[in-house]
Amino acid sequence: MQLFKSETHFNFMGRIKAAVIFSIVLILIGLGSIAVSGGLKFGIDFAGGTLIQLQFKNPPDIKVIRDGLKTIGLGESTIQEFGSKRDILIRVQRSEEKLEAVGSMVRRSLMGKFNVDEITVERVEMVGPKVGRDLREKALLSILYAIIGIVIYISWRFEVQYAIAAIIALIHDVLVTMGAFSIFDKEFTLVIVAAFLTIIGYSLNDTIVVFDRIRENLRRKGKSSMSEMINMSINQTLSRTLLTSGTTLLVVIALFFFGGEIIHDFSFALLVGVFIGTYSSIFIASVFLVYWDSRKTAHR
């Protein structure tokens, strides 16, 4: 299936400078947001704390819940709707108490404001600070191991410059997506780490398709320059790239809007990641290959 009836002839390489500037601006905005907000907003998985899910018979007033929680001294809390307006998710920083005790404390704190039979404690989850720190380290290691594996595979499958180009594109995708999470004040949890690994895999697949075509065209290079070869290769794979990304985005958009609160942040990460990954496989990865070739030519 082809999106375009004939091969396109877009001058992607002629827009490299604009693309690089655009990417740098995106990354700087994201990193600036992370710096201003004091780092990523880690969820309980990484930061430690206690999560309590309550279900009410009727949609409650969140302000009333917040006022009730102040009386039991659980520390700073975050209260939000979870799925429906009757389901409330409460996150608190403290994690010293037993699970049953926390649930009972929260329920008692709200008894004066709601009828007892109106409140059901659906679940209570707790992560200690040390466990959260360990999970954070393991999450970072999982991403690092994935990147190392990618470097080894692409260096073997192609050449080392292709591996470096792919890693630059992947780091670009991760930084932009992390920045988006900070800008939109979304929590960074283990689920989001899974989303990041998915983004890395998806973006890499797209990049390898372009790389494979570049290598194929280089074998019959003729008098064309590296920049021209890359431009031709991107145009030749453009239909496939846009079709794959477009159909994936349709699914992710559906998940984002209709998938519910549980996977909302996960689908948001994929939405940003798939879009940016498609962009980086066309522009960012190719920039390094052009740079590598120019340096190689200059040293001849």
Coordinates of C-alpha atoms in Angstrom, one line a residue:
M1 CA 0.0 0.0 0.0
Q2 CA 1.3 3.4 -1.0
L3 CA 0.4 6.8 0.4
F4 CA 1.8 8.6 -2.6
K5 CA 1.3 7.3 -6.2
S6 CA 4.8 8.2 -7.2
E7 CA 8.1 8.7 -5.4
T8 CA 8.3 12.1 -3.6
H9 CA 11.1 14.6 -4.0
F10 CA 10.9 16.6 -0.8
N11 CA 14.1 18.4 0.1
F12 CA 14.5 17.1 3.7
M13 CA 18.2 17.8 3.8
G14 CA 17.6 21.4 2.9
R15 CA 15.6 21.8 6.1
I16 CA 18.1 20.2 8.4
K17 CA 19.2 23.5 10.1
A18 CA 15.5 24.5 10.8
A19 CA 14.9 21.0 12.1
V20 CA 17.9 21.1 14.4
I21 CA 17.0 24.5 15.7
F22 CA 13.4 23.3 16.3
S23 CA 14.6 20.2 18.2
I24 CA 17.0 22.3 20.3
V25 CA 14.3 24.7 21.3
L26 CA 11.9 21.8 22.2
I27 CA 14.5 20.2 24.3
L28 CA 15.5 23.4 26.1
I29 CA 11.9 24.3 26.8
G30 CA 11.4 20.8 28.3
L31 CA 14.6 20.9 30.3
G32 CA 13.8 24.4 31.5
S33 CA 10.4 23.2 32.7
I34 CA 12.0 20.3 34.5
A35 CA 14.5 22.7 36.2
V36 CA 11.9 25.2 37.2
S37 CA 9.6 22.6 38.7
G38 CA 12.5 21.0 40.6
G39 CA 12.7 17.8 38.6
L40 CA 10.2 15.3 37.2
K41 CA 7.0 14.7 39.1
F42 CA 7.7 11.2 40.3
G43 CA 4.8 9.0 41.2
I44 CA 4.6 6.8 44.3
D45 CA 6.4 4.1 42.4
F46 CA 9.6 6.2 42.5
A47 CA 9.1 8.8 45.2
G48 CA 7.5 6.6 47.9
G49 CA 4.3 7.3 49.7
T50 CA 0.8 5.9 50.0
L51 CA -2.0 5.7 47.5
I52 CA -5.7 5.3 48.6
Q53 CA -8.5 4.8 46.2
L54 CA -12.0 5.6 47.5
Q55 CA -15.4 5.1 45.9
F56 CA -18.3 7.3 46.8
K57 CA -22.0 6.6 46.2
N58 CA -22.3 10.2 44.8
P59 CA -19.7 12.4 43.3
P60 CA -18.0 14.1 46.2
D61 CA -16.6 17.6 46.6
I62 CA -12.8 17.3 46.4
K63 CA -12.3 20.4 48.6
V64 CA -14.3 18.7 51.4
I65 CA -12.1 15.6 51.1
R66 CA -9.0 17.8 51.3
D67 CA -10.3 19.5 54.4
G68 CA -11.0 16.2 56.0
L69 CA -7.5 14.8 55.3
K70 CA -5.9 17.8 57.0
T71 CA -7.2 16.6 60.3
I72 CA -5.2 13.3 60.3
G73 CA -1.7 14.7 59.5
L74 CA -0.7 12.4 56.6
G75 CA 1.3 15.2 55.1
E76 CA 0.9 16.8 51.7
S77 CA -1.7 15.0 49.6
T78 CA -2.8 15.0 46.0
I79 CA -6.5 14.3 45.3
Q80 CA -8.0 13.6 41.9
E81 CA -10.8 11.9 40.1
F82 CA -10.0 8.4 38.9
G83 CA -12.1 7.1 36.0
S84 CA -15.5 8.3 37.1
K85 CA -16.4 11.3 39.3
R86 CA -17.3 8.8 42.1
D87 CA -13.9 7.3 42.3
I88 CA -11.2 9.4 44.0
L89 CA -7.5 8.7 44.2
I90 CA -5.5 10.2 47.1
R91 CA -1.7 10.2 47.2
V92 CA 0.1 11.1 50.4
Q93 CA 3.8 11.3 51.1
R94 CA 3.9 9.4 54.3
S95 CA 4.3 5.6 54.2
E96 CA 5.1 4.6 57.8
E97 CA 1.7 3.4 58.8
K98 CA 0.3 0.0 58.1
L99 CA -2.0 -0.3 55.0
E100 CA -5.1 -1.1 57.0
A101 CA -4.4 1.8 59.4
V102 CA -4.1 4.3 56.6
G103 CA -7.3 3.2 55.0
S104 CA -9.2 3.4 58.3
M105 CA -7.6 6.8 59.1
V106 CA -8.8 8.3 55.8
R107 CA -12.2 6.8 56.1
R108 CA -12.6 8.2 59.7
S109 CA -11.4 11.6 58.6
L110 CA -14.3 11.8 56.2
M111 CA -17.0 10.4 58.4
G112 CA -18.1 13.8 59.6
K113 CA -18.5 15.1 56.1
F114 CA -20.0 12.0 54.4
N115 CA -22.2 9.2 55.6
V116 CA -20.2 6.1 56.5
D117 CA -22.0 3.9 54.0
E118 CA -21.2 6.4 51.2
I119 CA -17.4 5.6 51.3
T120 CA -15.7 2.4 50.2
V121 CA -11.9 2.0 50.5
E122 CA -11.1 0.2 47.2
R123 CA -7.4 -0.1 47.7
V124 CA -4.4 1.1 49.6
E125 CA -0.9 0.8 48.2
M126 CA 2.3 1.9 49.8
V127 CA 5.9 2.3 48.6
G128 CA 8.7 3.1 51.1
P129 CA 11.3 5.7 50.1
K130 CA 14.1 3.1 49.8
V131 CA 12.0 0.9 47.5
G132 CA 11.0 4.0 45.5
R133 CA 14.7 4.9 45.1
D134 CA 15.6 1.3 44.0
L135 CA 12.8 1.3 41.5
R136 CA 14.0 4.6 40.1
E137 CA 17.5 3.2 39.7
K138 CA 16.3 0.0 38.0
A139 CA 14.1 2.0 35.6
L140 CA 17.0 4.1 34.5
L141 CA 19.1 1.0 34.2
S142 CA 16.5 -0.7 32.0
I143 CA 16.6 2.3 29.6
L144 CA 20.4 2.3 29.7
Y145 CA 20.6 -1.4 28.9
A146 CA 18.1 -1.0 26.0
I147 CA 20.3 1.8 24.6
I148 CA 23.5 -0.4 24.9
G149 CA 21.8 -3.3 23.2
I150 CA 20.7 -1.0 20.4
V151 CA 24.3 0.3 19.9
I152 CA 25.6 -3.3 19.7
Y153 CA 22.9 -4.4 17.3
I154 CA 23.1 -1.5 14.9
S155 CA 26.9 -1.5 15.0
W156 CA 26.8 -5.1 13.9
R157 CA 23.9 -4.8 11.5
F158 CA 25.2 -1.6 9.9
E159 CA 28.2 0.5 11.0
V160 CA 29.1 2.4 14.1
Q161 CA 28.0 5.8 12.7
Y162 CA 24.5 4.5 12.2
A163 CA 24.4 3.3 15.8
I164 CA 25.5 6.7 17.1
A165 CA 22.9 8.4 14.8
A166 CA 20.2 6.1 16.1
I167 CA 21.1 6.8 19.7
I168 CA 21.1 10.6 19.2
A169 CA 17.6 10.3 17.7
L170 CA 16.5 8.1 20.6
I171 CA 17.9 10.5 23.2
H172 CA 16.2 13.3 21.4
D173 CA 12.8 11.5 21.5
V174 CA 13.2 10.7 25.2
L175 CA 14.2 14.2 26.2
V176 CA 11.3 15.8 24.3
T177 CA 8.8 13.4 25.8
M178 CA 10.2 13.9 29.3
G179 CA 9.9 17.7 28.7
A180 CA 6.3 17.2 27.7
F181 CA 5.6 15.4 30.9
S182 CA 7.1 18.2 32.9
I183 CA 5.2 20.9 31.0
F184 CA 1.9 19.2 31.4
D185 CA 2.6 18.3 35.0
K186 CA 2.2 14.5 34.5
E187 CA 3.5 11.9 36.9
F188 CA 6.5 9.8 36.0
T189 CA 5.8 6.2 37.0
L190 CA 6.8 2.6 36.2
V191 CA 4.1 2.6 33.5
I192 CA 5.7 5.6 31.9
V193 CA 9.1 3.8 31.8
A194 CA 7.3 1.1 29.9
A195 CA 6.0 3.7 27.5
F196 CA 9.5 5.1 27.1
L197 CA 10.8 1.7 26.2
T198 CA 8.0 1.3 23.7
I199 CA 8.8 4.7 22.2
I200 CA 12.5 3.7 21.9
G201 CA 11.5 0.5 20.1
Y202 CA 9.1 2.2 17.8
S203 CA 11.4 5.0 16.9
L204 CA 14.3 2.6 16.3
N205 CA 12.2 0.5 14.0
D206 CA 11.4 3.5 11.9
T207 CA 15.0 4.7 11.8
I208 CA 16.3 1.3 10.8
V209 CA 14.0 1.2 7.8
V210 CA 15.5 4.5 6.6
F211 CA 19.0 3.3 7.4
D212 CA 18.5 0.1 5.4
R213 CA 17.4 2.1 2.4
I214 CA 20.3 4.5 2.8
R215 CA 22.7 1.5 2.8
E216 CA 21.1 0.0 -0.2
N217 CA 21.3 3.2 -2.2
L218 CA 24.9 3.8 -1.1
R219 CA 25.9 0.5 -2.8
R220 CA 24.9 2.1 -6.2
K221 CA 25.9 5.5 -5.2
G222 CA 27.2 6.9 -8.5
K223 CA 28.0 10.6 -8.3
S224 CA 25.4 11.5 -5.7
S225 CA 26.6 12.9 -2.4
M226 CA 25.7 11.5 1.0
S227 CA 23.2 14.2 1.6
E228 CA 21.5 13.4 -1.7
M229 CA 21.5 9.7 -0.9
I230 CA 19.9 10.3 2.4
N231 CA 17.3 12.6 1.0
M232 CA 16.4 10.1 -1.7
S233 CA 16.2 7.3 0.8
I234 CA 13.9 9.2 3.1
N235 CA 11.6 10.0 0.2
Q236 CA 11.6 6.4 -0.9
T237 CA 10.5 5.3 2.6
L238 CA 8.3 8.3 3.3
S239 CA 5.0 6.6 2.3
R240 CA 5.7 3.6 4.6
T241 CA 6.8 5.9 7.4
L242 CA 3.7 8.0 7.3
L243 CA 1.3 5.1 6.9
T244 CA 2.8 3.2 9.9
S245 CA 3.0 6.3 12.1
G246 CA -0.5 7.4 11.0
T247 CA -2.2 4.1 11.8
T248 CA -0.3 3.9 15.1
L249 CA -1.3 7.5 16.1
L250 CA -4.9 6.7 15.4
V251 CA -4.8 3.9 17.9
V252 CA -2.9 6.0 20.4
I253 CA -5.3 8.9 20.0
A254 CA -8.2 6.6 20.7
L255 CA -6.5 5.3 23.8
F256 CA -5.8 8.8 24.9
F257 CA -9.4 10.0 24.6
F258 CA -11.3 6.9 25.4
G259 CA -9.0 4.6 27.3
G260 CA -9.8 5.9 30.7
E261 CA -7.7 7.5 33.5
I262 CA -5.6 4.4 34.1
I263 CA -3.8 4.5 30.8
H264 CA -4.2 8.2 30.1
D265 CA -0.6 9.1 30.9
F266 CA 0.7 6.0 29.1
S267 CA -1.1 6.9 26.0
F268 CA 0.0 10.6 26.3
A269 CA 3.6 9.4 26.4
L270 CA 3.1 7.3 23.3
L271 CA 1.2 10.1 21.5
V272 CA 4.2 12.5 22.0
G273 CA 6.8 9.7 21.4
V274 CA 5.3 8.3 18.2
F275 CA 5.0 11.8 16.7
I276 CA 8.5 12.9 17.7
G277 CA 10.0 9.5 16.8
T278 CA 8.7 9.8 13.3
Y279 CA 10.1 13.3 13.0
S280 CA 13.5 12.3 14.4
S281 CA 13.9 9.3 12.1
I282 CA 13.5 11.7 9.2
F283 CA 15.5 14.6 10.4
I284 CA 17.6 14.0 13.5
A285 CA 19.2 10.6 12.7
S286 CA 20.2 11.8 9.2
V287 CA 21.9 14.9 10.5
F288 CA 24.6 12.9 12.2
L289 CA 25.2 10.7 9.1
V290 CA 25.7 13.8 7.0
Y291 CA 28.0 15.3 9.6
W292 CA 30.0 12.0 9.8
D293 CA 30.4 11.8 6.1
S294 CA 31.5 15.4 5.8
R295 CA 34.1 14.8 8.5
K296 CA 35.3 11.6 6.9
T297 CA 35.6 13.4 3.5
A298 CA 37.5 16.3 5.1
H299 CA 40.1 13.9 6.5
R300 CA 40.8 12.2 3.2

